[in-house]
PDB file of C-alpha atoms and ligand atoms in Angstrom:
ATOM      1  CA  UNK L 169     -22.879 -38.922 -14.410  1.00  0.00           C
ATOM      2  CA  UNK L 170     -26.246 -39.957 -13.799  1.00  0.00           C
ATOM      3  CA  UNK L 171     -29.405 -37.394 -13.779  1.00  0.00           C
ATOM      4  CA  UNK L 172     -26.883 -35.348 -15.300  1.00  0.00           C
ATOM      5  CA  UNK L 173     -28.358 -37.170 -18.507  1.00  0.00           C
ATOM      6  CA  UNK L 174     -31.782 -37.200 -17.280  1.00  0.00           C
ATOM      7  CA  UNK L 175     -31.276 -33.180 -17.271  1.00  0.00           C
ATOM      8  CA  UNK L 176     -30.255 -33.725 -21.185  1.00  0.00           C
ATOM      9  CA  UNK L 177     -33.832 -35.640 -21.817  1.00  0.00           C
ATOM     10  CA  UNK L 178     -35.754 -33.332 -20.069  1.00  0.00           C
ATOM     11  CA  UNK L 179     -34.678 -30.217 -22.137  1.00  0.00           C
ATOM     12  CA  UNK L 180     -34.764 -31.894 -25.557  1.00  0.00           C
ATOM     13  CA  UNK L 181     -38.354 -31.389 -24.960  1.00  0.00           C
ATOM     14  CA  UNK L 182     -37.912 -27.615 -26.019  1.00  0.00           C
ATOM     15  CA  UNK L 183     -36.118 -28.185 -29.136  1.00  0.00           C
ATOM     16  CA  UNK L 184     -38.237 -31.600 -30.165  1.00  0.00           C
ATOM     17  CA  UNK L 185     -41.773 -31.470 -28.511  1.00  0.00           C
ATOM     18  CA  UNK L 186     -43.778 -34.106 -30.849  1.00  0.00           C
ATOM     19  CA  UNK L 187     -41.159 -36.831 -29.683  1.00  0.00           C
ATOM     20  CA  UNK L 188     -41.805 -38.897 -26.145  1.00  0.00           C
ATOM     21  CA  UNK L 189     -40.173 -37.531 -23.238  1.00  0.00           C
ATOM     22  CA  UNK L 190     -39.500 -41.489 -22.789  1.00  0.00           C
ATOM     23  CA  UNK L 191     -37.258 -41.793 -25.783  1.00  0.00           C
ATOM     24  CA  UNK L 192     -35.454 -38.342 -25.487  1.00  0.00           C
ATOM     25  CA  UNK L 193     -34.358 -39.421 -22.662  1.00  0.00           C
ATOM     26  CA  UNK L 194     -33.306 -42.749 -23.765  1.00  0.00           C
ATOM     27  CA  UNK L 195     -31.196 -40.869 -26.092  1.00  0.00           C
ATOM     28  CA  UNK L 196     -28.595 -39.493 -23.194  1.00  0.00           C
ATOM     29  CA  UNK L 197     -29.428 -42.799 -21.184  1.00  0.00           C
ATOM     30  CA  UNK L 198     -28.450 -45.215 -24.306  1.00  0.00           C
ATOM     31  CA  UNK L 199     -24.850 -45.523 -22.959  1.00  0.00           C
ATOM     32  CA  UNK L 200     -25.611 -46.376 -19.879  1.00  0.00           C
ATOM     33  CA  UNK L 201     -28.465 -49.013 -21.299  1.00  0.00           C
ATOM     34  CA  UNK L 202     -26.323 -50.626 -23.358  1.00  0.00           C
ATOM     35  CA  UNK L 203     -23.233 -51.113 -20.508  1.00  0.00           C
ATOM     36  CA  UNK L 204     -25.282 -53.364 -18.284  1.00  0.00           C
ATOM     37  CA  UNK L 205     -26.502 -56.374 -20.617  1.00  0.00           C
ATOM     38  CA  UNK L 206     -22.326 -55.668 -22.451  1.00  0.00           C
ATOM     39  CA  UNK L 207     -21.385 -56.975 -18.589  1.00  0.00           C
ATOM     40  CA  UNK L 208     -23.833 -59.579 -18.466  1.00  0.00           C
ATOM     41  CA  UNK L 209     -22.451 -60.984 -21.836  1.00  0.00           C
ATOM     42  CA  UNK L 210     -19.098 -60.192 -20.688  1.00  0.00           C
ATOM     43  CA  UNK L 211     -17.923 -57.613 -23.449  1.00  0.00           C
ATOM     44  CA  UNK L 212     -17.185 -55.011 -20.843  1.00  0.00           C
ATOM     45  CA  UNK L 213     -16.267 -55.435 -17.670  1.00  0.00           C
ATOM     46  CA  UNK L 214     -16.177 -53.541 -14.108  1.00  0.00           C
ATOM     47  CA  UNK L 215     -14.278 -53.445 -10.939  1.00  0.00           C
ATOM     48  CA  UNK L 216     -16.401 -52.367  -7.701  1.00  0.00           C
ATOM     49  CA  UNK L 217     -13.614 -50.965  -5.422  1.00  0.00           C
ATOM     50  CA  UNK L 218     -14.362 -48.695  -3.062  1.00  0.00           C
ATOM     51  CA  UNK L 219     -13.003 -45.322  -3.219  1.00  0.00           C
ATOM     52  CA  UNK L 220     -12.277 -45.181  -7.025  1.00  0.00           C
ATOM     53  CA  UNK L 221     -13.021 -41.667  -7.320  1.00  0.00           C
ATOM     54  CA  UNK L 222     -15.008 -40.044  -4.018  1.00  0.00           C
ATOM     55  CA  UNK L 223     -18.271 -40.316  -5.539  1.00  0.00           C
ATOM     56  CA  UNK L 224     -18.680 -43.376  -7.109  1.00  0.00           C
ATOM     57  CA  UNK L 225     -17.122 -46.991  -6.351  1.00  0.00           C
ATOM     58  CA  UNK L 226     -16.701 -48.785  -9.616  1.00  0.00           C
ATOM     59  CA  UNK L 227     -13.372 -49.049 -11.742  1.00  0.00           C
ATOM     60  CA  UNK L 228     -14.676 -48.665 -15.356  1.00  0.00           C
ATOM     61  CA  UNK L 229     -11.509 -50.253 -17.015  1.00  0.00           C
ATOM     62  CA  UNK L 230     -13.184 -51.704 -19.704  1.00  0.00           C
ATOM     63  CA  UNK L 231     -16.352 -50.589 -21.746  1.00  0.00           C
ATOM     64  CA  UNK L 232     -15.183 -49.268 -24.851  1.00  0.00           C
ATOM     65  CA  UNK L 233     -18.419 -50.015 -27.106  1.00  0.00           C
ATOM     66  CA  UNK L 234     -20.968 -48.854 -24.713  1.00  0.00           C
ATOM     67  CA  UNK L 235     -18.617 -45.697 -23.799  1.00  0.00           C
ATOM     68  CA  UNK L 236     -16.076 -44.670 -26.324  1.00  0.00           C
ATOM     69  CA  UNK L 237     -16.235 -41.130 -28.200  1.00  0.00           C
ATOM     70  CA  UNK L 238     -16.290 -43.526 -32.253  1.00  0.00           C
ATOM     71  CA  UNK L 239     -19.250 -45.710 -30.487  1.00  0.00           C
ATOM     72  CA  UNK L 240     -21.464 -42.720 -29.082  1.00  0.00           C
ATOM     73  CA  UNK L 241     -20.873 -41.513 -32.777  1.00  0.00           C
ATOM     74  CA  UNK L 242     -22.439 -44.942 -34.354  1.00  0.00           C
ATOM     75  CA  UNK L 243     -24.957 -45.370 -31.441  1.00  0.00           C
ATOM     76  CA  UNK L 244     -26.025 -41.593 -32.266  1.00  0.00           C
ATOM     77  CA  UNK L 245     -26.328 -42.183 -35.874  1.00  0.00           C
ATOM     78  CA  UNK L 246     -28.238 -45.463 -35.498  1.00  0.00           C
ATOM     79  CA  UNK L 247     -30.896 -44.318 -32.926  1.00  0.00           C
ATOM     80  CA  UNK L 248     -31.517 -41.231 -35.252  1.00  0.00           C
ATOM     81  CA  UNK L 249     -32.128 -43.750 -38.228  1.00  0.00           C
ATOM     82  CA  UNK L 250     -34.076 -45.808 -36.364  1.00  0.00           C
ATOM     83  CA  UNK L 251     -36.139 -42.701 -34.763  1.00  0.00           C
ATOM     84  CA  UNK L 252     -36.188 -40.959 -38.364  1.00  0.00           C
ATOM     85  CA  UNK L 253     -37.278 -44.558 -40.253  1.00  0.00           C
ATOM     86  CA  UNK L 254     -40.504 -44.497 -37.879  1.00  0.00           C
ATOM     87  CA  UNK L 255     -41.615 -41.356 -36.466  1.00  0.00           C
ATOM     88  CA  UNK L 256     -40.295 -39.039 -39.845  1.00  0.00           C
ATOM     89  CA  UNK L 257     -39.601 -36.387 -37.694  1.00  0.00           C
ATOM     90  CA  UNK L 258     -36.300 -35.264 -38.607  1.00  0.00           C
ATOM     91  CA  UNK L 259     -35.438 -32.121 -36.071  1.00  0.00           C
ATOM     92  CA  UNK L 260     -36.034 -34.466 -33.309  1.00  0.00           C
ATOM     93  CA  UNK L 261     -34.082 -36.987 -34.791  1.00  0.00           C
ATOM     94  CA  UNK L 262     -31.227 -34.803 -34.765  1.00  0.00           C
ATOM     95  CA  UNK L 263     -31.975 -33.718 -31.242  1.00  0.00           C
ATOM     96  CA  UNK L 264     -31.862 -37.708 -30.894  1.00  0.00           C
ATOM     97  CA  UNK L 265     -28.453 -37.729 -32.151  1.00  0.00           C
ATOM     98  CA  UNK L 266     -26.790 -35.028 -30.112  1.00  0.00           C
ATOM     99  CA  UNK L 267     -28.642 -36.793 -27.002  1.00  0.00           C
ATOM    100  CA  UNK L 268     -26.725 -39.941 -27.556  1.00  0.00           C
ATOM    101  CA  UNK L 269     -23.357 -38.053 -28.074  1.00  0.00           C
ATOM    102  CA  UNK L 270     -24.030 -35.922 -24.835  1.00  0.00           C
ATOM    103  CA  UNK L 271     -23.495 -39.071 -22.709  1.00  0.00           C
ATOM    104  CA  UNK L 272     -20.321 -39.089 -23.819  1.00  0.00           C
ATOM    105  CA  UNK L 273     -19.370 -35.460 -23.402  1.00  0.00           C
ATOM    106  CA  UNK L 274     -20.945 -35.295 -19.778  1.00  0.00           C
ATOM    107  CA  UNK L 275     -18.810 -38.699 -18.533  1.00  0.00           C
ATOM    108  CA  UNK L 276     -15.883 -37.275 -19.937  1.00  0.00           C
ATOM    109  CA  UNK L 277     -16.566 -34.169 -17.352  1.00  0.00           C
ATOM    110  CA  UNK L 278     -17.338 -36.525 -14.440  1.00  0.00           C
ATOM    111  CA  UNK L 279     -15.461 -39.682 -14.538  1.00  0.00           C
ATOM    112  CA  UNK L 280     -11.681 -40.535 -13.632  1.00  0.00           C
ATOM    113  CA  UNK L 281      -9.255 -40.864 -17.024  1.00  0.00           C
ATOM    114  CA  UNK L 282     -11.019 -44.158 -18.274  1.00  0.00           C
ATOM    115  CA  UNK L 283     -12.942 -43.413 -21.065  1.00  0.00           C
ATOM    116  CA  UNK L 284     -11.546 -44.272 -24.604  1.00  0.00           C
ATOM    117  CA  UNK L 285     -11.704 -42.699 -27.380  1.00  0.00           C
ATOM    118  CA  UNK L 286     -12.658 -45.779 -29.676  1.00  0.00           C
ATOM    119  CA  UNK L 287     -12.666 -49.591 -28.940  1.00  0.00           C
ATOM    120  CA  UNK L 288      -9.067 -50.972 -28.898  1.00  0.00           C
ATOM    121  CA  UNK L 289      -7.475 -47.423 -28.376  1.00  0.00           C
ATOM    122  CA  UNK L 290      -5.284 -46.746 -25.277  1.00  0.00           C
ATOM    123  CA  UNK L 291      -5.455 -42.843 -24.303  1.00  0.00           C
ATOM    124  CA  UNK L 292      -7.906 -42.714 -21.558  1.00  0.00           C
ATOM    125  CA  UNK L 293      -9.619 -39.155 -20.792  1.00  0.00           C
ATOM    126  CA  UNK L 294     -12.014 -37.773 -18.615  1.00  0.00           C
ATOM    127  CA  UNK L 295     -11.586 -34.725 -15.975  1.00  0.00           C
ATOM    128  CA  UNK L 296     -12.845 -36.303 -12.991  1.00  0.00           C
ATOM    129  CA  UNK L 297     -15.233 -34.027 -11.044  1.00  0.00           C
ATOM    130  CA  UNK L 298     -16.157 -37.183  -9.456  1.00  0.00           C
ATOM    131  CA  UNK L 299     -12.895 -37.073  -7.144  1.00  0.00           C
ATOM    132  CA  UNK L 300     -15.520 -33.719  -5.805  1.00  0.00           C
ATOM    133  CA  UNK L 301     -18.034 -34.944  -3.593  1.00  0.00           C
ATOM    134  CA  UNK L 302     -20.074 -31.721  -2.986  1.00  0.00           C
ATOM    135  CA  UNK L 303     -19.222 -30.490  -6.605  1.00  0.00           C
ATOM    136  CA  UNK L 304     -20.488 -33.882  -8.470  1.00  0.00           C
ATOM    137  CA  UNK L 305     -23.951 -33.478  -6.105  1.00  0.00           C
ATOM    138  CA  UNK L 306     -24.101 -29.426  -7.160  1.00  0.00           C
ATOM    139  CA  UNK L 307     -23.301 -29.850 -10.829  1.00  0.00           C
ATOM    140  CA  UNK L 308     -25.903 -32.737 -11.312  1.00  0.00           C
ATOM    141  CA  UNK L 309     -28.406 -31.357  -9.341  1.00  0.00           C
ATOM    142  CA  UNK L 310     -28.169 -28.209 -11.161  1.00  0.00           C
ATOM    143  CA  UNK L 311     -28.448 -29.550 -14.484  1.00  0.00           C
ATOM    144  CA  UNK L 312     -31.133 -31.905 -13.225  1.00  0.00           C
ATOM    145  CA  UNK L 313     -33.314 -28.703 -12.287  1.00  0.00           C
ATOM    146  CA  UNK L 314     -32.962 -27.040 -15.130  1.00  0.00           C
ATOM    147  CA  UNK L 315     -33.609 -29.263 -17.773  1.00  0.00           C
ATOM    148  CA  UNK L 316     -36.910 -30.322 -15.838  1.00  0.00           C
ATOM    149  CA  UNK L 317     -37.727 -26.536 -15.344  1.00  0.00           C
ATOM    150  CA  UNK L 318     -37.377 -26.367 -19.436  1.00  0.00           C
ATOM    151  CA  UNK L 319     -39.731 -29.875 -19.802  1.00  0.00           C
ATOM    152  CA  UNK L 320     -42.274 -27.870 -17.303  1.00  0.00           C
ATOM    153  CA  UNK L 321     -42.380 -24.796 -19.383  1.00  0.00           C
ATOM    154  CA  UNK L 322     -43.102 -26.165 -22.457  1.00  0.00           C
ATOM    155  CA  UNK L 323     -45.557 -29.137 -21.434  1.00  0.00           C
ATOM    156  CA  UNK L 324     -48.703 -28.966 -19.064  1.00  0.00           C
ATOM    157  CA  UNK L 325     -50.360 -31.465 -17.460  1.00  0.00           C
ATOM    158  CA  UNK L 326     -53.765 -32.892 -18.699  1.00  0.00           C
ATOM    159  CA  UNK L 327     -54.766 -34.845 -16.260  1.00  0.00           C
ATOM    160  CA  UNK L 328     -53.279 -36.148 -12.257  1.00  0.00           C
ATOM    161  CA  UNK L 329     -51.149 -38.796 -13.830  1.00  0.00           C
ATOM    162  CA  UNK L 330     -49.536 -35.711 -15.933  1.00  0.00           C
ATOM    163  CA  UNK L 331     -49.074 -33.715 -12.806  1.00  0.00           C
ATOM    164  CA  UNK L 332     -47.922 -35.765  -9.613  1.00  0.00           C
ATOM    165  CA  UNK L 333     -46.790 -38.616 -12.368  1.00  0.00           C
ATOM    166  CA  UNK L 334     -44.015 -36.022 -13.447  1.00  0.00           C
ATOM    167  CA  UNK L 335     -43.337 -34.549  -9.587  1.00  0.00           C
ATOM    168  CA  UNK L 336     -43.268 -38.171  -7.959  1.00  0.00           C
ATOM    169  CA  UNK L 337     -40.832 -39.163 -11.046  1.00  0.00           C
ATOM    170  CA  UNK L 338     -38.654 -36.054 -10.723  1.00  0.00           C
ATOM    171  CA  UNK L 339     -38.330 -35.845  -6.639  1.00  0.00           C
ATOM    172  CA  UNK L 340     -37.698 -40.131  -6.979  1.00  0.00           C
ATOM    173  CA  UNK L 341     -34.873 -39.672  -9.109  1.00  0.00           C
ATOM    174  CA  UNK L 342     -32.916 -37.046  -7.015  1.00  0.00           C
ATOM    175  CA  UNK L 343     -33.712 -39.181  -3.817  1.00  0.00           C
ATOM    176  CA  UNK L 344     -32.248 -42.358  -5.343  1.00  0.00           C
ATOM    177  CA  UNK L 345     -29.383 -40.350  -6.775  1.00  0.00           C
ATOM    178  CA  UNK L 346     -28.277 -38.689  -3.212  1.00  0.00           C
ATOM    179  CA  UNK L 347     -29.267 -41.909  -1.611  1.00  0.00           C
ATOM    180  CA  UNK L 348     -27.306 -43.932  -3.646  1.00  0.00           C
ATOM    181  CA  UNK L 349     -24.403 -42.243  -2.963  1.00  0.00           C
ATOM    182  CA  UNK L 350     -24.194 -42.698   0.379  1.00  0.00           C
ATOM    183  CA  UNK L 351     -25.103 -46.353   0.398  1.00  0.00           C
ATOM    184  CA  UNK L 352     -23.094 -48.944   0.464  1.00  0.00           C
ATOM    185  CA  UNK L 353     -21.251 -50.413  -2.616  1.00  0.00           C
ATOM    186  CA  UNK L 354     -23.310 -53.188  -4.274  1.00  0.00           C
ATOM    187  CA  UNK L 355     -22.266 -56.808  -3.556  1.00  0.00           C
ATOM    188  CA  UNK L 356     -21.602 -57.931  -7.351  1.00  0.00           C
ATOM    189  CA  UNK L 357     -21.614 -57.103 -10.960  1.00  0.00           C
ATOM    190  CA  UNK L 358     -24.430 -58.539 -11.954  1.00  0.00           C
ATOM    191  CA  UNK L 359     -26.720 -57.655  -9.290  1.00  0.00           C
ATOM    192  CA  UNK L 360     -25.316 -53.617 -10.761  1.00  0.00           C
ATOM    193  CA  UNK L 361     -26.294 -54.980 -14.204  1.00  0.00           C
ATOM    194  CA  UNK L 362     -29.803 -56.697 -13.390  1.00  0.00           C
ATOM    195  CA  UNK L 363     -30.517 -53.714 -11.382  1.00  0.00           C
ATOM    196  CA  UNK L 364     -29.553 -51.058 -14.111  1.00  0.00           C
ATOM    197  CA  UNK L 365     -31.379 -53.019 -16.614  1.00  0.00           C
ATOM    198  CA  UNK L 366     -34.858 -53.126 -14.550  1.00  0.00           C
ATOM    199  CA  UNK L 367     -34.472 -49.777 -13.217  1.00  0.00           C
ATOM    200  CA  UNK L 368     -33.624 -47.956 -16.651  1.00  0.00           C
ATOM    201  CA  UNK L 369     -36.977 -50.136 -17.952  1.00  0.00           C
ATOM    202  CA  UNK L 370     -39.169 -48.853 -15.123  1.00  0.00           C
ATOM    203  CA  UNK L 371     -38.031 -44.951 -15.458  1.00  0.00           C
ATOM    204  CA  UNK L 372     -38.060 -44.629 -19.415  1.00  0.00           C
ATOM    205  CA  UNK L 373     -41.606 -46.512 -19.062  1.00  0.00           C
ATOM    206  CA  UNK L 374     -43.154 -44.381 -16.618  1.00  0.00           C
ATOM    207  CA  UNK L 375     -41.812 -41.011 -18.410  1.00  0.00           C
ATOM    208  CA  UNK L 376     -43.583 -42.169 -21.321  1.00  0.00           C
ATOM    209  CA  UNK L 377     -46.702 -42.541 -19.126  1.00  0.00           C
ATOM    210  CA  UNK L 378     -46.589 -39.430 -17.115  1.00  0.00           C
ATOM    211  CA  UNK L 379     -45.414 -37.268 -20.692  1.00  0.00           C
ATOM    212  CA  UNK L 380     -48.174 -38.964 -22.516  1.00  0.00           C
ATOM    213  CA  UNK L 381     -50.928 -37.641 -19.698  1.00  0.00           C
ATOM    214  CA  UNK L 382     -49.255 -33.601 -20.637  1.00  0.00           C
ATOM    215  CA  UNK L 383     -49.763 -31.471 -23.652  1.00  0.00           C
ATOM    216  CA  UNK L 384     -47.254 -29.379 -25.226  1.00  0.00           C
ATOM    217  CA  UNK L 385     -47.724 -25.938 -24.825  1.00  0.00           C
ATOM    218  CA  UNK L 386     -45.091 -24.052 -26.887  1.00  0.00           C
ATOM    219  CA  UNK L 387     -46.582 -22.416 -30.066  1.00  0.00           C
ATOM    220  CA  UNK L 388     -44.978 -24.072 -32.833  1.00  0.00           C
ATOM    221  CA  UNK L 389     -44.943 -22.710 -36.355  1.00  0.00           C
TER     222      UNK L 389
HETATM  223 ZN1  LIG C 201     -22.135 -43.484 -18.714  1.00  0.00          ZN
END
């Protein structure tokens, strides 16, 4: 899944409104931040073969500490510490926590069997609505709308950068997302992990600018 988790970020503004947009969404993300530099240092590893599932080419055989169910768990707890420890905001560190975990939840519905449950284990799970072309596209999509339809109902924007910042962010995201998916696979591991790694850097930094130009405008007691 991919703006599946965006989607995730987005709507944890509701439920935790003093916290950056930038790190609730690097709460969902943090799976999927972690997996690239676990390639580059060669603790996971990838296949790119074409025609995996329909929608995606890569054979995940082997990432079970950026991806298993026991690691989402100990990623969760340790963002939430770390988010808790600084900001002392504990509802949205929980919100933190259950963004982490989501990752997990929402790959399990998309990808092939390939996910473990904990690092060294051997079941493999995962329901594989990415074998659905049209229904992968929908589902994301979907989600992807509603959680920024959530973000825009509880936030306004200030200022420009607030306003097209947030639409230019939002209508770049789905564009890459369709686009990528009928592009060609990518020539090499690395070049997916390099850019994953500068891409994921670019989008949580400009969702930090764009949410930090908008006010939130739910009444809070
Ligand atoms: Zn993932």
């Amino acid at each position: 899944m991919f703006i599946g988790h965006f989607a995730v970020g987005f709507g944890a503004k509701r439920f935790a409104p003093r916290a950056s947009l930038a790190v609730l969404l690097a709460a969902p993300l943090l799976a999927d931040l972690l997996w690239p530099p676990f390639l580059l240092l060669g603790w996971e590893h990838v296949r790119i073969s074409p025609g995996n599932t329909r929608f995606t080419p890569f054979d995940f055989y082997d990432y079970p500490w950026s991806h298993s169910l026991l690691m989402a768990a100990v990623w969760a707890t340790a963002f939430m510490l770390i988010y808790w420890a600084l900001q002392r905001d504990r509802s949205a560190a929980v919100i933190v926590w259950f963004g982490v975990v989501s990752h997990w939840v929402f790959d399990w519905i998309t990808h092939r069997p390939d996910i473990p449950l904990y690092p060294g284990g051997n079941g493999r799970y995962g329901l594989g609505l990415w074998n659905f072309v049209a229904g992968t596209l929908a589902t994301e999509i979907l989600l992807f709308v509603v959680g920024v339809w959530v973000y825009a109902g509880v936030t306004r924007a200030r200022d420009k950068i607030g306003r097209y910042g947030s639409w230019a962010y939002v209508v770049l995201l789905i564009v890459l997302y369709v686009g990528d998916r009928f592009s060609a696979p990518p020539e090499s591991v690395p070049q997916v992990a390099w850019t994953a790694t500068i891409a994921s850097f670019v989008f949580l930094l400009w969702a930090w600018w764009f949410d930090s130009h908008r006010t939130v405008s739910l009444t809070e007691e």
